[in-house]
Amino acid sequence: MLITLNFVTTPAMFPISPEDDRGAILLLLITAMMAAALVASLLLIYLRRRRTRRMLEERVAEQEALIAAGRALVAAELNLDALCNLIAEQAGQIIDNRTFQVGLFNEGYYDIRYWTIDGVPQPVPQVFDLEAQHSVMGEARGLVGWVRDSQQPLLVGDFEREMGQLPARPNYESESPPRSALFLPLISGGRTLGIVSAQSRRPYHYGEQDLRQLTILANQAAAAIANAQLFVQERTRAVHLEMVTRIAVQANAAEDAEGIMEQVVSLTHSTFGFHPVSVFRVEPDSRMVVVQASSMPELRPERPDDSVEATRLLGLPIGYGIVGAAAEMRHTVVVNSTAEDDRYLLMLEGMAPESVPDTRSEIAIPLVVNNEFLGVLDVQSPEVGAFGTTERMVLEALAAEVAGAVYKAQQWAREQEQAWVTTAQLQVAEAIGRHDDRDEMLEAVARLAPILAGVEICGFFAWNEDKERYLGMTLADAVGSADEHFTQLELGIGDWSTLDAVHVGCEALTTTQIPAWLDKWQPACLRLYPLISSQGKNLGVMVVGLNAADACVESGEKDHPNASAANPREELILNIARQTGQALERTYLRLAQQEEAWVNTALLQVAEAVNSLTDLNEILDTIVRLVPLLVGIDSVFILIWNDERQVFNIGPSYGVSSMGRGLVETLEVDRDEFMAMSPQLAQEYDLSRQPNTGYYPLRVPVWLETVLNTPVVYGFPLVARGQLVGAQIVGLQQDRHGRASVSPRRFSILNGIAQQAATAVVNNQLYKESAERVRMQQELDVAHTIQASFLPDGSPDIPGCSVATLWQAARQVGGDFYDFLPLDDGKWGIVIADVADKGVPAALFMALSRTILRTVAFNRDDPAHVLMRSNEIIGREARADLFVTMFYGIWDPATDQFTYSNAGHNPPLLLKTNGEFQVLTGNGIALGVLPEVHMESQSVRLRPGETIILYTDGVTEALNEDFDEFGLERLQVAARAAAGQPSSEMVKHIDDSIRDHTGQTPQFDDMTLIVMKRRRGKSEKQG
């Protein structure tokens, strides 16, 4: 707009004076300035309108671009890579995207799907572990991790200037790192799906407007990515589950477990593309898992170089490596970055480096059915982060199908094997059941075992306890040929080392050292099975011969790969040995029952003879006469231990000549001589303990061999109540080998008779001890009655007071006593004392002390003088190392004064009417300790209603089961609780409190209690 102002003037119109000329000029200037201001205002308005229009046009263009970008993202195909490229393309419409990155998070991993630097595309995808020390951008869980966790955008104007204010510190390794950057989280459903990042080498290249625009785009992109991920996840899951179903169907079509595993490995590799895929099975005899099938030829069991060394490559100890960890923990182990996990095995020992797979991720899934661990499915991938939630779910579903199929196949195989084993066991049981005779039964089993179990030979040794040797019973091969020479074998301990080991260890052993007496068959190895009874007793040994094709593993080589306890034939042979052992046990038990009945009859006759007599000599004489009749021995006599003289006295005998009898009757065998005759007894036993064995062979001195007329002599200790009370000496005739001709069963009878004799000896001792105890009890009862008669009436009629007492001895008699002495002038003396001992000695000393005190007290009025004089007499007259504590007080009703002195006794308590206690202390020591002592008397006024409580230490030291004493405090509480009651009720209440405290704990010390209560008035009756 242009405004023109024209002013036309003429001199004729207005005459101008000089003053007028100046005014006109001023007016013209003012007018010109106003015109210029108006022009400037109009120009400013024009410029502002133009800028506003341009900003509106830019905002509209921005919104149109964002709307177009949103439409493009919504309309984009559900492909993550294409979607990430589209996000970068749309971002370029609103910001500088020459250095741009779109990354997604996948369970702790950062997966870069789009990446350009200065417009140059970078290879994608690239996956990085955010937990690692450094990512590709140099961030140790830095800005990327911070944006993921905080879900907040970040605008960096200048890294160099703002480094200290950043929430995380980047560490760019580039020589020209970026100076400014934008980081925006892709958030959907509260989850951070990924990050959009733009960077520039120029500082402050991005502003708030860029941040705002890119934030809008990021929000739209996040929704699109979430939909794409959900679509991909569901589609992948459906495809994978369909593949799992197809694999499971084909795997179930396999007939055995090995075939199932081969199918699973092949189909998983071809379907999913993972490599290598391996299935490990668990070794039942060791903590190992071994490869059963694998997509990697180097790991397959059927390697060309099938040697021991090659086989060792196929196994892993449980707990070792990723597979071992899954086997140990019984749950899935996922490692999405093997470079960061120490459990990953880089390569197997012995494998060429070029054969080692480029594994970046690994998942190991245990195969478990019904809590039974079958093996491990191991899947590996060359990609980092290959096993996400979907892959894990699919592979675990596949593993469950595989485990179920393998379990069913194994169960079917086991049932078939078990059916065969059961049929064979039934045939063995029928063969055993047809024969009652031991030899016939063993011969039938020896002929049947090679046919059923496929062994070359089968033979049996029976253990003979009498001879302590193994006797050959029968030996046969598969065609029924027997070895007559075998039945003549007698093998003792030391004759065959393998047999010795089985005898001692009671476990089956295998040996390749064939004895010479088996030259006829020459098996590759022998396996020996112990025949054990249900009580763990060794009955014999079964020997089987195996051929060269069998697993001849020496004992101790249990780690050999062919040494498997799951072999059904081994199970069958073990069952044959078990059934044979049980049959032998039944046979021996039947014979033992028959002989046991005879033994019981013999012992019953001895017991009846013992019970029908009372005199010990008659009982022992009857026993020694019955022994030869029942057992068939030649001579016997009894030694009886004399505890007082510490010697063995000779008792009744049988089979001893008159001269021999005369010899032994004059002898006394001391302990040393008896132990010299029985060195075994001397080694493991002394007279204060019970022996471990029922009988011992004796070293026979000349005089004993002469008496018994045989060098074979056995001693049977007479033991009762854990003590040796004598011995039964038996002379036996010897066979041609110099051994006793009596069987172990006869020895058992002799041992039983010895116990009967021991019982008779002990019963005689018990009878004497019982009679002595009865006599002692009677004497103690009399002493108790006499001691009780020494004590006065417990409630004497003392003027102005009511008195009650309690006296309980810990035994029949005790050392506590009390006394009430009526003195001159109406005074009364009160005494309570405790002798420092218990039982009869204390009671006698108590009687002496009481007599001395009463004699002195009636001649003296001062309690201290009475106690000092009594101490002099006790010290002079008493001969025992005993002393007595004593409290003596004199009550004067006329003055209400109680004067007392204490000789080391428990200080009495004065309970006042206000419930407070005063302890009546003293300075004396116990009587009988020192010849001369000094004591002083003290006095206290006893007011109406006040109570004096005298007691011995048996009251305060009464213990409960926790060894907690009753104590002075509980005594005071009990006395205070009964303060308003008569003296007798107070005594009863204190006694009840003591019993409640001690419970069932026996009384340990004598207990005496005196309660003397001052009457409140004349009308109050005696308590």
Tab-separated table of N, CA and C in Angstrom, residues 525-618:
chain	number	residue	atom	x	y	z
A	525	CYS	N	34.218	-116.738	31.161
A	525	CYS	CA	34.278	-116.141	32.493
A	525	CYS	C	33.248	-116.812	33.381
A	526	LEU	N	33.401	-116.617	34.674
A	526	LEU	CA	32.473	-117.154	35.669
A	526	LEU	C	31.867	-115.989	36.450
A	527	ARG	N	30.585	-116.146	36.774
A	527	ARG	CA	29.924	-115.158	37.638
A	527	ARG	C	29.342	-115.891	38.841
A	528	LEU	N	29.696	-115.420	40.034
A	528	LEU	CA	29.299	-116.069	41.280
A	528	LEU	C	28.230	-115.225	41.970
A	529	TYR	N	27.133	-115.884	42.375
A	529	TYR	CA	26.017	-115.217	43.049
A	529	TYR	C	25.851	-115.814	44.442
A	530	PRO	N	25.910	-114.999	45.489
A	530	PRO	CA	25.696	-115.541	46.838
A	530	PRO	C	24.234	-115.924	47.044
A	531	LEU	N	24.024	-117.018	47.752
A	531	LEU	CA	22.678	-117.450	48.134
A	531	LEU	C	22.459	-116.999	49.569
A	532	ILE	N	21.685	-115.934	49.725
A	532	ILE	CA	21.533	-115.274	51.017
A	532	ILE	C	20.131	-115.523	51.556
A	533	SER	N	20.041	-115.815	52.852
A	533	SER	CA	18.737	-115.989	53.495
A	533	SER	C	18.103	-114.632	53.765
A	534	SER	N	16.845	-114.658	54.195
A	534	SER	CA	16.152	-113.407	54.511
A	534	SER	C	16.783	-112.692	55.691
A	535	GLN	N	17.540	-113.411	56.515
A	535	GLN	CA	18.224	-112.816	57.655
A	535	GLN	C	19.648	-112.385	57.324
A	536	GLY	N	20.021	-112.466	56.021
A	536	GLY	CA	21.361	-112.069	55.622
A	536	GLY	C	22.406	-113.145	55.843
A	537	LYS	N	21.985	-114.373	56.091
A	537	LYS	CA	22.923	-115.460	56.354
A	537	LYS	C	23.364	-116.093	55.048
A	538	ASN	N	24.668	-116.417	54.931
A	538	ASN	CA	25.216	-117.014	53.726
A	538	ASN	C	24.900	-118.505	53.713
A	539	LEU	N	24.142	-118.947	52.687
A	539	LEU	CA	23.759	-120.355	52.573
A	539	LEU	C	24.578	-121.094	51.528
A	540	GLY	N	25.149	-120.384	50.567
A	540	GLY	CA	25.911	-121.037	49.516
A	540	GLY	C	26.195	-120.068	48.393
A	541	VAL	N	26.637	-120.602	47.238
A	541	VAL	CA	26.998	-119.785	46.080
A	541	VAL	C	26.545	-120.504	44.821
A	542	MET	N	25.940	-119.736	43.882
A	542	MET	CA	25.611	-120.263	42.557
A	542	MET	C	26.666	-119.774	41.573
A	543	VAL	N	27.205	-120.687	40.752
A	543	VAL	CA	28.247	-120.369	39.780
A	543	VAL	C	27.680	-120.599	38.388
A	544	VAL	N	27.780	-119.562	37.507
A	544	VAL	CA	27.359	-119.711	36.118
A	544	VAL	C	28.543	-119.371	35.231
A	545	GLY	N	28.642	-120.087	34.088
A	545	GLY	CA	29.693	-119.827	33.114
A	545	GLY	C	29.135	-119.093	31.916
A	546	LEU	N	29.843	-118.039	31.459
A	546	LEU	CA	29.422	-117.235	30.318
A	546	LEU	C	30.386	-117.445	29.169
A	547	ASN	N	29.855	-117.306	27.931
A	547	ASN	CA	30.716	-117.492	26.770
A	547	ASN	C	31.368	-116.179	26.375
A	548	ALA	N	32.173	-116.217	25.321
A	548	ALA	CA	32.961	-115.045	24.938
A	548	ALA	C	32.094	-113.892	24.456
A	549	ALA	N	30.898	-114.181	23.950
A	549	ALA	CA	30.030	-113.108	23.452
A	549	ALA	C	29.312	-112.371	24.566
A	550	ASP	N	29.364	-112.922	25.776
A	550	ASP	CA	28.681	-112.282	26.901
A	550	ASP	C	29.542	-111.164	27.481
A	551	ALA	N	28.935	-110.418	28.399
A	551	ALA	CA	29.635	-109.294	29.048
A	551	ALA	C	30.467	-109.819	30.195
A	552	CYS	N	31.678	-110.246	29.899
A	552	CYS	CA	32.583	-110.748	30.933
A	552	CYS	C	33.370	-109.563	31.479
A	553	VAL	N	32.819	-108.924	32.459
A	553	VAL	CA	33.442	-107.752	33.063
A	553	VAL	C	34.011	-108.157	34.404
A	554	GLU	N	35.298	-107.908	34.591
A	554	GLU	CA	35.929	-108.223	35.868
A	554	GLU	C	35.303	-107.398	36.988
A	555	SER	N	35.331	-107.922	38.172
A	555	SER	CA	34.826	-107.194	39.326
A	555	SER	C	35.595	-105.902	39.501
A	556	GLY	N	34.871	-104.824	39.733
A	556	GLY	CA	35.483	-103.510	39.900
A	556	GLY	C	35.445	-102.682	38.633
A	557	GLU	N	35.122	-103.321	37.427
A	557	GLU	CA	35.047	-102.562	36.190
A	557	GLU	C	33.598	-102.183	35.900
A	558	LYS	N	32.930	-101.626	36.860
A	558	LYS	CA	31.514	-101.302	36.710
A	558	LYS	C	31.290	-100.130	35.761
A	559	ASP	N	32.319	-99.340	35.450
A	559	ASP	CA	32.167	-98.208	34.548
A	559	ASP	C	32.282	-98.620	33.085
A	560	HIS	N	32.538	-99.889	32.848
A	560	HIS	CA	32.638	-100.367	31.472
A	560	HIS	C	31.295	-100.175	30.778
A	561	PRO	N	31.295	-99.737	29.508
A	561	PRO	CA	30.022	-99.445	28.848
A	561	PRO	C	29.117	-100.647	28.708
A	562	ASN	N	29.644	-101.865	28.722
A	562	ASN	CA	28.809	-103.050	28.574
A	562	ASN	C	28.284	-103.580	29.887
A	563	ALA	N	28.702	-102.973	31.014
A	563	ALA	CA	28.272	-103.455	32.330
A	563	ALA	C	26.960	-102.792	32.681
A	564	SER	N	25.858	-103.356	32.273
A	564	SER	CA	24.529	-102.779	32.524
A	564	SER	C	23.707	-103.730	33.353
A	565	ALA	N	23.175	-103.199	34.453
A	565	ALA	CA	22.347	-104.013	35.341
A	565	ALA	C	20.952	-104.209	34.778
A	566	ALA	N	20.594	-103.474	33.699
A	566	ALA	CA	19.259	-103.591	33.138
A	566	ALA	C	19.126	-104.785	32.208
A	567	ASN	N	20.163	-105.595	32.041
A	567	ASN	CA	20.134	-106.763	31.187
A	567	ASN	C	19.081	-107.734	31.700
A	568	PRO	N	18.070	-108.073	30.883
A	568	PRO	CA	17.026	-108.978	31.389
A	568	PRO	C	17.563	-110.355	31.759
A	569	ARG	N	18.581	-110.823	31.046
A	569	ARG	CA	19.141	-112.122	31.408
A	569	ARG	C	19.810	-112.062	32.775
A	570	GLU	N	20.510	-110.948	33.043
A	570	GLU	CA	21.110	-110.780	34.364
A	570	GLU	C	20.028	-110.771	35.444
A	571	GLU	N	18.915	-110.112	35.133
A	571	GLU	CA	17.801	-110.083	36.090
A	571	GLU	C	17.264	-111.489	36.329
A	572	LEU	N	17.170	-112.283	35.265
A	572	LEU	CA	16.673	-113.650	35.410
A	572	LEU	C	17.623	-114.492	36.256
A	573	ILE	N	18.935	-114.377	35.997
A	573	ILE	CA	19.901	-115.159	36.774
A	573	ILE	C	19.860	-114.750	38.240
A	574	LEU	N	19.761	-113.446	38.486
A	574	LEU	CA	19.642	-112.980	39.871
A	574	LEU	C	18.407	-113.564	40.538
A	575	ASN	N	17.302	-113.642	39.789
A	575	ASN	CA	16.072	-114.189	40.365
A	575	ASN	C	16.210	-115.677	40.636
A	576	ILE	N	16.918	-116.394	39.744
A	576	ILE	CA	17.143	-117.823	39.993
A	576	ILE	C	17.945	-118.016	41.272
A	577	ALA	N	19.002	-117.196	41.447
A	577	ALA	CA	19.794	-117.283	42.675
A	577	ALA	C	18.944	-116.928	43.889
A	578	ARG	N	18.092	-115.930	43.740
A	578	ARG	CA	17.246	-115.517	44.871
A	578	ARG	C	16.250	-116.631	45.236
A	579	GLN	N	15.614	-117.219	44.215
A	579	GLN	CA	14.657	-118.295	44.496
A	579	GLN	C	15.353	-119.505	45.107
A	580	THR	N	16.538	-119.808	44.601
A	580	THR	CA	17.274	-120.949	45.158
A	580	THR	C	17.658	-120.690	46.604
A	581	GLY	N	18.118	-119.472	46.902
A	581	GLY	CA	18.444	-119.136	48.287
A	581	GLY	C	17.236	-119.249	49.195
A	582	GLN	N	16.077	-118.792	48.720
A	582	GLN	CA	14.865	-118.899	49.531
A	582	GLN	C	14.472	-120.356	49.746
A	583	ALA	N	14.635	-121.179	48.690
A	583	ALA	CA	14.310	-122.600	48.843
A	583	ALA	C	15.260	-123.274	49.831
A	584	LEU	N	16.558	-122.944	49.747
A	584	LEU	CA	17.510	-123.494	50.716
A	584	LEU	C	17.156	-123.052	52.134
A	585	GLU	N	16.765	-121.800	52.268
A	585	GLU	CA	16.402	-121.303	53.598
A	585	GLU	C	15.205	-122.068	54.158
A	586	ARG	N	14.210	-122.331	53.297
A	586	ARG	CA	13.046	-123.088	53.770
A	586	ARG	C	13.441	-124.504	54.168
A	587	THR	N	14.338	-125.102	53.370
A	587	THR	CA	14.779	-126.466	53.704
A	587	THR	C	15.523	-126.485	55.029
A	588	TYR	N	16.471	-125.578	55.175
A	588	TYR	CA	17.226	-125.526	56.428
A	588	TYR	C	16.325	-125.157	57.604
A	589	LEU	N	15.337	-124.310	57.350
A	589	LEU	CA	14.430	-123.912	58.423
A	589	LEU	C	13.597	-125.099	58.890
A	590	ARG	N	13.169	-125.914	57.940
A	590	ARG	CA	12.389	-127.099	58.324
A	590	ARG	C	13.229	-128.052	59.174
A	591	LEU	N	14.480	-128.262	58.761
A	591	LEU	CA	15.360	-129.120	59.554
A	591	LEU	C	15.666	-128.489	60.907
A	592	ALA	N	15.849	-127.174	60.889
A	592	ALA	CA	16.156	-126.496	62.149
A	592	ALA	C	14.979	-126.557	63.108
A	593	GLN	N	13.761	-126.479	62.569
A	593	GLN	CA	12.587	-126.557	63.436
A	593	GLN	C	12.491	-127.925	64.102
A	594	GLN	N	12.828	-128.946	63.337
A	594	GLN	CA	12.791	-130.285	63.925
A	594	GLN	C	13.816	-130.420	65.049
A	595	GLU	N	15.021	-129.916	64.795
A	595	GLU	CA	16.041	-130.012	65.835
A	595	GLU	C	15.752	-129.050	66.983
A	596	GLU	N	15.133	-127.901	66.648
A	596	GLU	CA	14.799	-126.938	67.691
A	596	GLU	C	13.799	-127.528	68.668
A	597	ALA	N	12.878	-128.315	68.129
A	597	ALA	CA	11.909	-128.955	69.024
A	597	ALA	C	12.618	-129.890	69.998
A	598	TRP	N	13.603	-130.608	69.498
A	598	TRP	CA	14.354	-131.506	70.381
A	598	TRP	C	15.164	-130.703	71.403
A	599	VAL	N	15.762	-129.586	70.937
A	599	VAL	CA	16.528	-128.746	71.856
A	599	VAL	C	15.626	-128.177	72.940
A	600	ASN	N	14.461	-127.699	72.547
A	600	ASN	CA	13.540	-127.137	73.532
A	600	ASN	C	13.125	-128.180	74.560
A	601	THR	N	12.944	-129.405	74.067
A	601	THR	CA	12.588	-130.474	75.007
A	601	THR	C	13.709	-130.698	76.014
A	602	ALA	N	14.957	-130.689	75.503
A	602	ALA	CA	16.094	-130.895	76.399
A	602	ALA	C	16.214	-129.757	77.408
A	603	LEU	N	16.100	-128.529	76.928
A	603	LEU	CA	16.210	-127.394	77.842
A	603	LEU	C	15.045	-127.345	78.822
A	604	LEU	N	13.872	-127.802	78.369
A	604	LEU	CA	12.725	-127.824	79.273
A	604	LEU	C	12.969	-128.783	80.435
A	605	GLN	N	13.579	-129.913	80.122
A	605	GLN	CA	13.884	-130.856	81.204
A	605	GLN	C	14.849	-130.231	82.215
A	606	VAL	N	15.835	-129.500	81.717
A	606	VAL	CA	16.766	-128.840	82.630
A	606	VAL	C	16.039	-127.772	83.441
A	607	ALA	N	15.172	-126.983	82.767
A	607	ALA	CA	14.447	-125.930	83.473
A	607	ALA	C	13.536	-126.509	84.542
A	608	GLU	N	12.864	-127.607	84.235
A	608	GLU	CA	11.993	-128.222	85.239
A	608	GLU	C	12.799	-128.699	86.440
A	609	ALA	N	13.974	-129.248	86.166
A	609	ALA	CA	14.816	-129.694	87.278
A	609	ALA	C	15.271	-128.509	88.122
A	610	VAL	N	15.616	-127.403	87.468
A	610	VAL	CA	16.066	-126.218	88.205
A	610	VAL	C	14.939	-125.636	89.041
A	611	ASN	N	13.729	-125.571	88.463
A	611	ASN	CA	12.605	-124.949	89.171
A	611	ASN	C	12.064	-125.811	90.303
A	612	SER	N	12.316	-127.107	90.235
A	612	SER	CA	11.776	-127.988	91.280
A	612	SER	C	12.661	-128.032	92.521
A	613	LEU	N	13.844	-127.439	92.463
A	613	LEU	CA	14.778	-127.478	93.582
A	613	LEU	C	15.058	-126.060	94.065
A	614	THR	N	15.485	-125.950	95.312
A	614	THR	CA	15.810	-124.646	95.905
A	614	THR	C	17.266	-124.541	96.310
A	615	ASP	N	17.877	-125.647	96.663
A	615	ASP	CA	19.272	-125.604	97.084
A	615	ASP	C	20.175	-125.527	95.858
A	616	LEU	N	21.150	-124.600	95.872
A	616	LEU	CA	22.003	-124.383	94.710
A	616	LEU	C	22.825	-125.617	94.382
A	617	ASN	N	23.396	-126.272	95.353
A	617	ASN	CA	24.213	-127.460	95.084
A	617	ASN	C	23.381	-128.562	94.456
A	618	GLU	N	22.138	-128.736	94.929
A	618	GLU	CA	21.277	-129.760	94.342
A	618	GLU	C	20.942	-129.416	92.890
